[in-house]
Amino acid sequence: MEQPKPTRLIVGITGATGTIFGVRLLQLLHGSGVETHLVLSNWGARTLVHETSYSVKEVQQLATKTYSIGEQGAAISSGSFVTMGMVVAPCSMRTVAAIAHGLGDNLIHRAADVVLKERRKLVLVARESPLSEIHLENLLKLARMGVVILPPVPAFYNSPQNLDDIVNHIAMRVIDQFDIHLDVMNRWDGVMLDQKRSQSDVS
Ligand SMILES: Cc1cc2nc3c(=O)[nH]c(=O)nc-3n(C[C@H](O)[C@H](O)[C@H](O)COP(=O)(O)O)c2cc1C
């Protein structure tokens, strides 16, 4: 008998700058029908409190289920717990290195390792600048395994008016990777702004 597609998504938030990207993903998915399974690393939690107005508890409440970073016995530690995959947003270079080398010494690393071995989708909102050879080699290794490396680089073609627009656009593009399409920001429609202006001048 055919099983319905899983609607569980594992979300990791690690200690790179840009913890708001992880928060925004959870906000967009809250109430969408997708079950979110959240793990914050220790430095993810520290960075979140440093750079946003959200508490760890408030962010955890956005998720369907939360786990502590040392909870290696959690459901998401096993491939038999079926998910559509995992996103780490933001993803530090430490976590990139741990995933690229198959370390399972915290629950984010272990859950990512499981997603890889099960050939499910892994999206890393990898954030560092500039990037060293070590970072680039680790990212390339993962990309060659099919991992989506999606750095939180802003787009300007959709005329963002503020930081919120930029964060929304990146979060939307991350969610797109899982075939969930929430139109929270303008998408590129192939029409340049000068063409739009001249069209509205004519009409
Ligand atoms: C405010 C702040 C910003 C940071 N930004 C980055 C970053 O953008 N990228 C990165 O790789 N590490 C960054 N770090 C360092 C990581 O937090 C550190 O390497 C940590 O050990 C990562 O562990 P984790 O991946 O388990 O969260 C930052 C640390 C702090 C305190």
PDB file of C-alpha atoms and ligand atoms in Angstrom:
ATOM      1  CA  MET A   1       0.000   0.000   0.000  1.00  0.00           C
ATOM      2  CA  GLU A   2       1.408   3.414  -0.914  1.00  0.00           C
ATOM      3  CA  GLN A   3       2.264   5.573   2.093  1.00  0.00           C
ATOM      4  CA  PRO A   4       1.554   9.342   2.100  1.00  0.00           C
ATOM      5  CA  LYS A   5       4.643  11.530   1.580  1.00  0.00           C
ATOM      6  CA  PRO A   6       6.296  12.471   4.887  1.00  0.00           C
ATOM      7  CA  THR A   7       5.754  16.045   5.995  1.00  0.00           C
ATOM      8  CA  ARG A   8       8.421  16.113   8.680  1.00  0.00           C
ATOM      9  CA  LEU A   9      11.338  18.484   8.309  1.00  0.00           C
ATOM     10  CA  ILE A  10      14.370  18.565  10.603  1.00  0.00           C
ATOM     11  CA  VAL A  11      15.595  22.112  11.289  1.00  0.00           C
ATOM     12  CA  GLY A  12      19.018  22.780  12.802  1.00  0.00           C
ATOM     13  CA  ILE A  13      20.130  26.222  13.949  1.00  0.00           C
ATOM     14  CA  THR A  14      23.876  26.568  14.553  1.00  0.00           C
ATOM     15  CA  GLY A  15      26.203  29.327  15.691  1.00  0.00           C
ATOM     16  CA  ALA A  16      26.827  31.218  12.461  1.00  0.00           C
ATOM     17  CA  THR A  17      25.553  34.753  12.223  1.00  0.00           C
ATOM     18  CA  GLY A  18      22.045  34.906  10.716  1.00  0.00           C
ATOM     19  CA  THR A  19      20.039  32.888  13.245  1.00  0.00           C
ATOM     20  CA  ILE A  20      17.026  34.911  12.054  1.00  0.00           C
ATOM     21  CA  PHE A  21      17.005  32.675   8.940  1.00  0.00           C
ATOM     22  CA  GLY A  22      16.255  29.628  11.079  1.00  0.00           C
ATOM     23  CA  VAL A  23      13.627  31.548  13.028  1.00  0.00           C
ATOM     24  CA  ARG A  24      11.938  32.781   9.832  1.00  0.00           C
ATOM     25  CA  LEU A  25      11.800  29.236   8.413  1.00  0.00           C
ATOM     26  CA  LEU A  26      10.016  28.065  11.541  1.00  0.00           C
ATOM     27  CA  GLN A  27       7.646  31.043  11.408  1.00  0.00           C
ATOM     28  CA  LEU A  28       6.759  30.382   7.770  1.00  0.00           C
ATOM     29  CA  LEU A  29       6.246  26.661   8.352  1.00  0.00           C
ATOM     30  CA  HIS A  30       4.262  27.137  11.559  1.00  0.00           C
ATOM     31  CA  GLY A  31       0.679  26.113  10.817  1.00  0.00           C
ATOM     32  CA  SER A  32       1.570  25.053   7.250  1.00  0.00           C
ATOM     33  CA  GLY A  33       0.999  21.367   7.894  1.00  0.00           C
ATOM     34  CA  VAL A  34       4.737  20.612   7.939  1.00  0.00           C
ATOM     35  CA  GLU A  35       5.981  19.050  11.192  1.00  0.00           C
ATOM     36  CA  THR A  36       9.183  20.804  12.216  1.00  0.00           C
ATOM     37  CA  HIS A  37      11.749  18.975  14.385  1.00  0.00           C
ATOM     38  CA  LEU A  38      14.145  21.538  15.822  1.00  0.00           C
ATOM     39  CA  VAL A  39      17.640  21.246  17.257  1.00  0.00           C
ATOM     40  CA  LEU A  40      19.636  24.300  18.332  1.00  0.00           C
ATOM     41  CA  SER A  41      23.370  23.940  18.899  1.00  0.00           C
ATOM     42  CA  ASN A  42      24.850  25.573  21.996  1.00  0.00           C
ATOM     43  CA  TRP A  43      26.388  28.352  19.921  1.00  0.00           C
ATOM     44  CA  GLY A  44      23.218  28.602  17.855  1.00  0.00           C
ATOM     45  CA  ALA A  45      21.345  29.433  21.052  1.00  0.00           C
ATOM     46  CA  ARG A  46      24.013  31.931  22.177  1.00  0.00           C
ATOM     47  CA  THR A  47      24.058  33.656  18.801  1.00  0.00           C
ATOM     48  CA  LEU A  48      20.244  33.740  18.594  1.00  0.00           C
ATOM     49  CA  VAL A  49      19.981  35.634  21.874  1.00  0.00           C
ATOM     50  CA  HIS A  50      22.843  37.938  20.875  1.00  0.00           C
ATOM     51  CA  GLU A  51      21.463  38.973  17.484  1.00  0.00           C
ATOM     52  CA  THR A  52      17.665  38.702  17.675  1.00  0.00           C
ATOM     53  CA  SER A  53      14.948  39.730  20.094  1.00  0.00           C
ATOM     54  CA  TYR A  54      13.748  36.110  20.409  1.00  0.00           C
ATOM     55  CA  SER A  55      14.403  33.859  23.374  1.00  0.00           C
ATOM     56  CA  VAL A  56      15.352  30.214  22.874  1.00  0.00           C
ATOM     57  CA  LYS A  57      12.002  29.225  24.361  1.00  0.00           C
ATOM     58  CA  GLU A  58      10.042  31.419  21.908  1.00  0.00           C
ATOM     59  CA  VAL A  59      11.869  29.845  18.979  1.00  0.00           C
ATOM     60  CA  GLN A  60      11.360  26.335  20.327  1.00  0.00           C
ATOM     61  CA  GLN A  61       7.630  27.047  20.620  1.00  0.00           C
ATOM     62  CA  LEU A  62       7.488  27.674  16.872  1.00  0.00           C
ATOM     63  CA  ALA A  63       8.536  24.059  16.212  1.00  0.00           C
ATOM     64  CA  THR A  64       6.349  20.986  16.419  1.00  0.00           C
ATOM     65  CA  LYS A  65       9.021  19.198  18.457  1.00  0.00           C
ATOM     66  CA  THR A  66      12.364  20.245  19.892  1.00  0.00           C
ATOM     67  CA  TYR A  67      15.346  18.209  21.010  1.00  0.00           C
ATOM     68  CA  SER A  68      18.428  19.109  22.986  1.00  0.00           C
ATOM     69  CA  ILE A  69      21.758  18.993  21.197  1.00  0.00           C
ATOM     70  CA  GLY A  70      22.990  15.992  23.175  1.00  0.00           C
ATOM     71  CA  GLU A  71      19.839  13.918  22.716  1.00  0.00           C
ATOM     72  CA  GLN A  72      21.427  11.273  20.506  1.00  0.00           C
ATOM     73  CA  GLY A  73      18.615   8.849  21.212  1.00  0.00           C
ATOM     74  CA  ALA A  74      16.001  11.158  19.616  1.00  0.00           C
ATOM     75  CA  ALA A  75      13.731   9.914  16.823  1.00  0.00           C
ATOM     76  CA  ILE A  76      15.632  12.007  14.247  1.00  0.00           C
ATOM     77  CA  SER A  77      18.794  10.015  15.100  1.00  0.00           C
ATOM     78  CA  SER A  78      17.363   7.055  13.195  1.00  0.00           C
ATOM     79  CA  GLY A  79      16.694   6.575   9.490  1.00  0.00           C
ATOM     80  CA  SER A  80      13.567   4.621  10.390  1.00  0.00           C
ATOM     81  CA  PHE A  81      11.970   7.920  11.423  1.00  0.00           C
ATOM     82  CA  VAL A  82      10.933   9.072   7.965  1.00  0.00           C
ATOM     83  CA  THR A  83      11.405  12.745   7.097  1.00  0.00           C
ATOM     84  CA  MET A  84      11.529  14.782   3.909  1.00  0.00           C
ATOM     85  CA  GLY A  85      15.019  15.883   4.942  1.00  0.00           C
ATOM     86  CA  MET A  86      16.852  18.503   6.915  1.00  0.00           C
ATOM     87  CA  VAL A  87      17.852  22.134   6.725  1.00  0.00           C
ATOM     88  CA  VAL A  88      20.556  23.771   8.808  1.00  0.00           C
ATOM     89  CA  ALA A  89      19.997  27.539   8.871  1.00  0.00           C
ATOM     90  CA  PRO A  90      22.341  29.154   9.493  1.00  0.00           C
ATOM     91  CA  CYS A  91      25.044  26.528   9.195  1.00  0.00           C
ATOM     92  CA  SER A  92      28.456  27.279  10.729  1.00  0.00           C
ATOM     93  CA  MET A  93      31.694  26.051   9.195  1.00  0.00           C
ATOM     94  CA  ARG A  94      32.196  23.849  12.230  1.00  0.00           C
ATOM     95  CA  THR A  95      28.926  22.071  11.459  1.00  0.00           C
ATOM     96  CA  VAL A  96      29.786  21.905   7.730  1.00  0.00           C
ATOM     97  CA  ALA A  97      33.090  20.210   8.677  1.00  0.00           C
ATOM     98  CA  ALA A  98      31.414  17.776  11.070  1.00  0.00           C
ATOM     99  CA  ILE A  99      28.803  16.773   8.478  1.00  0.00           C
ATOM    100  CA  ALA A 100      31.411  16.470   5.704  1.00  0.00           C
ATOM    101  CA  HIS A 101      33.428  14.091   7.897  1.00  0.00           C
ATOM    102  CA  GLY A 102      30.550  12.014   9.201  1.00  0.00           C
ATOM    103  CA  LEU A 103      30.908  12.965  12.852  1.00  0.00           C
ATOM    104  CA  GLY A 104      27.839  12.152  14.882  1.00  0.00           C
ATOM    105  CA  ASP A 105      28.866  13.717  18.172  1.00  0.00           C
ATOM    106  CA  ASN A 106      25.866  15.994  18.536  1.00  0.00           C
ATOM    107  CA  LEU A 107      22.269  15.614  17.378  1.00  0.00           C
ATOM    108  CA  ILE A 108      22.582  18.072  14.467  1.00  0.00           C
ATOM    109  CA  HIS A 109      25.601  16.192  13.102  1.00  0.00           C
ATOM    110  CA  ARG A 110      23.938  12.818  13.668  1.00  0.00           C
ATOM    111  CA  ALA A 111      20.605  13.838  12.094  1.00  0.00           C
ATOM    112  CA  ALA A 112      22.463  15.207   9.037  1.00  0.00           C
ATOM    113  CA  ASP A 113      24.484  11.984   8.797  1.00  0.00           C
ATOM    114  CA  VAL A 114      21.222  10.008   8.829  1.00  0.00           C
ATOM    115  CA  VAL A 115      19.695  12.227   6.122  1.00  0.00           C
ATOM    116  CA  LEU A 116      22.790  11.603   3.967  1.00  0.00           C
ATOM    117  CA  LYS A 117      22.844   7.842   4.463  1.00  0.00           C
ATOM    118  CA  GLU A 118      19.125   7.625   3.673  1.00  0.00           C
ATOM    119  CA  ARG A 119      19.684   9.746   0.540  1.00  0.00           C
ATOM    120  CA  ARG A 120      17.191  12.374   1.700  1.00  0.00           C
ATOM    121  CA  LYS A 121      17.449  16.081   1.056  1.00  0.00           C
ATOM    122  CA  LEU A 122      19.955  18.144   3.029  1.00  0.00           C
ATOM    123  CA  VAL A 123      20.058  21.927   2.638  1.00  0.00           C
ATOM    124  CA  LEU A 124      22.822  23.926   4.315  1.00  0.00           C
ATOM    125  CA  VAL A 125      22.423  27.689   4.656  1.00  0.00           C
ATOM    126  CA  ALA A 126      26.197  27.837   5.041  1.00  0.00           C
ATOM    127  CA  ARG A 127      27.495  31.143   6.319  1.00  0.00           C
ATOM    128  CA  GLU A 128      31.046  32.407   6.547  1.00  0.00           C
ATOM    129  CA  SER A 129      32.938  35.147   4.777  1.00  0.00           C
ATOM    130  CA  PRO A 130      35.529  35.031   3.369  1.00  0.00           C
ATOM    131  CA  LEU A 131      35.766  31.279   2.809  1.00  0.00           C
ATOM    132  CA  SER A 132      39.015  29.364   3.395  1.00  0.00           C
ATOM    133  CA  GLU A 133      40.190  26.369   1.359  1.00  0.00           C
ATOM    134  CA  ILE A 134      39.044  24.113   4.187  1.00  0.00           C
ATOM    135  CA  HIS A 135      35.521  25.572   4.045  1.00  0.00           C
ATOM    136  CA  LEU A 136      35.395  25.347   0.255  1.00  0.00           C
ATOM    137  CA  GLU A 137      36.699  21.763   0.179  1.00  0.00           C
ATOM    138  CA  ASN A 138      34.160  20.639   2.763  1.00  0.00           C
ATOM    139  CA  LEU A 139      31.335  22.407   0.910  1.00  0.00           C
ATOM    140  CA  LEU A 140      32.415  20.919  -2.427  1.00  0.00           C
ATOM    141  CA  LYS A 141      32.561  17.431  -0.937  1.00  0.00           C
ATOM    142  CA  LEU A 142      29.005  17.827   0.344  1.00  0.00           C
ATOM    143  CA  ALA A 143      27.729  19.398  -2.896  1.00  0.00           C
ATOM    144  CA  ARG A 144      29.121  16.395  -4.807  1.00  0.00           C
ATOM    145  CA  MET A 145      27.025  14.158  -2.557  1.00  0.00           C
ATOM    146  CA  GLY A 146      23.900  16.084  -3.550  1.00  0.00           C
ATOM    147  CA  VAL A 147      23.728  18.432  -0.565  1.00  0.00           C
ATOM    148  CA  VAL A 148      22.237  21.818  -1.489  1.00  0.00           C
ATOM    149  CA  ILE A 149      24.611  24.585  -0.424  1.00  0.00           C
ATOM    150  CA  LEU A 150      22.452  27.678  -0.144  1.00  0.00           C
ATOM    151  CA  PRO A 151      24.413  30.567   1.377  1.00  0.00           C
ATOM    152  CA  PRO A 152      22.195  33.376   2.689  1.00  0.00           C
ATOM    153  CA  VAL A 153      23.162  35.768  -0.091  1.00  0.00           C
ATOM    154  CA  PRO A 154      20.613  38.531  -0.699  1.00  0.00           C
ATOM    155  CA  ALA A 155      18.950  39.109  -4.070  1.00  0.00           C
ATOM    156  CA  PHE A 156      18.252  42.644  -5.241  1.00  0.00           C
ATOM    157  CA  TYR A 157      16.241  41.942  -8.415  1.00  0.00           C
ATOM    158  CA  ASN A 158      13.001  41.900  -6.439  1.00  0.00           C
ATOM    159  CA  SER A 159      13.552  45.359  -4.920  1.00  0.00           C
ATOM    160  CA  PRO A 160      13.755  44.490  -1.219  1.00  0.00           C
ATOM    161  CA  GLN A 161      12.690  47.446   0.898  1.00  0.00           C
ATOM    162  CA  ASN A 162      14.204  46.320   4.169  1.00  0.00           C
ATOM    163  CA  LEU A 163      16.066  43.501   5.944  1.00  0.00           C
ATOM    164  CA  ASP A 164      12.830  41.630   6.547  1.00  0.00           C
ATOM    165  CA  ASP A 165      12.267  41.387   2.780  1.00  0.00           C
ATOM    166  CA  ILE A 166      15.776  39.969   2.342  1.00  0.00           C
ATOM    167  CA  VAL A 167      15.295  37.431   5.133  1.00  0.00           C
ATOM    168  CA  ASN A 168      11.883  36.417   3.735  1.00  0.00           C
ATOM    169  CA  HIS A 169      13.271  35.926   0.245  1.00  0.00           C
ATOM    170  CA  ILE A 170      16.094  33.672   1.435  1.00  0.00           C
ATOM    171  CA  ALA A 171      13.738  31.686   3.708  1.00  0.00           C
ATOM    172  CA  MET A 172      11.301  31.270   0.798  1.00  0.00           C
ATOM    173  CA  ARG A 173      14.085  29.957  -1.460  1.00  0.00           C
ATOM    174  CA  VAL A 174      15.132  27.461   1.234  1.00  0.00           C
ATOM    175  CA  ILE A 175      11.566  26.174   1.594  1.00  0.00           C
ATOM    176  CA  ASP A 176      11.289  25.923  -2.220  1.00  0.00           C
ATOM    177  CA  GLN A 177      14.000  23.235  -2.008  1.00  0.00           C
ATOM    178  CA  PHE A 178      11.511  20.962  -0.270  1.00  0.00           C
ATOM    179  CA  ASP A 179       8.800  21.564  -2.886  1.00  0.00           C
ATOM    180  CA  ILE A 180       6.878  23.797  -0.512  1.00  0.00           C
ATOM    181  CA  HIS A 181       6.164  27.021  -2.320  1.00  0.00           C
ATOM    182  CA  LEU A 182       5.068  29.916  -0.115  1.00  0.00           C
ATOM    183  CA  ASP A 183       4.949  33.193  -2.024  1.00  0.00           C
ATOM    184  CA  VAL A 184       6.115  35.464   0.779  1.00  0.00           C
ATOM    185  CA  MET A 185       8.220  37.640  -1.524  1.00  0.00           C
ATOM    186  CA  ASN A 186       8.099  38.602  -5.200  1.00  0.00           C
ATOM    187  CA  ARG A 187       9.596  36.014  -7.509  1.00  0.00           C
ATOM    188  CA  TRP A 188      11.460  36.863 -10.698  1.00  0.00           C
ATOM    189  CA  ASP A 189       8.865  37.126 -13.487  1.00  0.00           C
ATOM    190  CA  GLY A 190      11.251  37.856 -16.342  1.00  0.00           C
ATOM    191  CA  VAL A 191      10.219  41.493 -16.665  1.00  0.00           C
ATOM    192  CA  MET A 192      12.849  44.166 -16.029  1.00  0.00           C
ATOM    193  CA  LEU A 193      11.768  47.149 -13.931  1.00  0.00           C
ATOM    194  CA  ASP A 194      12.271  49.649 -16.801  1.00  0.00           C
ATOM    195  CA  GLN A 195       9.926  47.507 -18.974  1.00  0.00           C
ATOM    196  CA  LYS A 196       7.322  47.502 -16.181  1.00  0.00           C
ATOM    197  CA  ARG A 197       7.584  51.292 -15.876  1.00  0.00           C
ATOM    198  CA  SER A 198       7.172  51.822 -19.613  1.00  0.00           C
ATOM    199  CA  GLN A 199       4.195  49.390 -19.665  1.00  0.00           C
ATOM    200  CA  SER A 200       2.443  51.378 -16.911  1.00  0.00           C
ATOM    201  CA  ASP A 201       3.265  54.673 -18.739  1.00  0.00           C
ATOM    202  CA  VAL A 202       1.423  53.352 -21.823  1.00  0.00           C
ATOM    203  CA  SER A 203      -1.668  52.161 -19.961  1.00  0.00           C
TER     204      SER A 203
HETATM  205  C1  LIG B   1      28.261  36.296  17.121  1.00  0.00           C
HETATM  206  C2  LIG B   1      28.922  35.122  16.464  1.00  0.00           C
HETATM  207  C3  LIG B   1      28.886  34.992  15.099  1.00  0.00           C
HETATM  208  C4  LIG B   1      29.496  33.904  14.461  1.00  0.00           C
HETATM  209  N1  LIG B   1      29.401  33.806  13.110  1.00  0.00           N
HETATM  210  C5  LIG B   1      29.905  32.714  12.492  1.00  0.00           C
HETATM  211  C6  LIG B   1      29.711  32.545  11.091  1.00  0.00           C
HETATM  212  O1  LIG B   1      29.093  33.377  10.400  1.00  0.00           O
HETATM  213  N2  LIG B   1      30.165  31.410  10.517  1.00  0.00           N
HETATM  214  C7  LIG B   1      30.817  30.438  11.244  1.00  0.00           C
HETATM  215  O2  LIG B   1      31.200  29.428  10.654  1.00  0.00           O
HETATM  216  N3  LIG B   1      31.030  30.582  12.573  1.00  0.00           N
HETATM  217  C8  LIG B   1      30.585  31.686  13.225  1.00  0.00           C
HETATM  218  N4  LIG B   1      30.754  31.829  14.581  1.00  0.00           N
HETATM  219  C9  LIG B   1      31.554  30.811  15.307  1.00  0.00           C
HETATM  220  C10 LIG B   1      30.729  29.581  15.703  1.00  0.00           C
HETATM  221  O3  LIG B   1      29.680  29.944  16.584  1.00  0.00           O
HETATM  222  C11 LIG B   1      31.641  28.565  16.376  1.00  0.00           C
HETATM  223  O4  LIG B   1      32.575  28.034  15.448  1.00  0.00           O
HETATM  224  C12 LIG B   1      30.882  27.430  17.000  1.00  0.00           C
HETATM  225  O5  LIG B   1      31.784  26.508  17.573  1.00  0.00           O
HETATM  226  C13 LIG B   1      29.980  26.707  16.010  1.00  0.00           C
HETATM  227  O6  LIG B   1      29.443  25.560  16.622  1.00  0.00           O
HETATM  228  P1  LIG B   1      28.073  24.932  16.108  1.00  0.00           P
HETATM  229  O7  LIG B   1      28.230  24.667  14.667  1.00  0.00           O
HETATM  230  O8  LIG B   1      27.931  23.670  16.893  1.00  0.00           O
HETATM  231  O9  LIG B   1      26.995  25.919  16.425  1.00  0.00           O
HETATM  232  C14 LIG B   1      30.174  32.919  15.242  1.00  0.00           C
HETATM  233  C15 LIG B   1      30.208  33.049  16.626  1.00  0.00           C
HETATM  234  C16 LIG B   1      29.598  34.141  17.239  1.00  0.00           C
HETATM  235  C17 LIG B   1      29.646  34.255  18.737  1.00  0.00           C
END
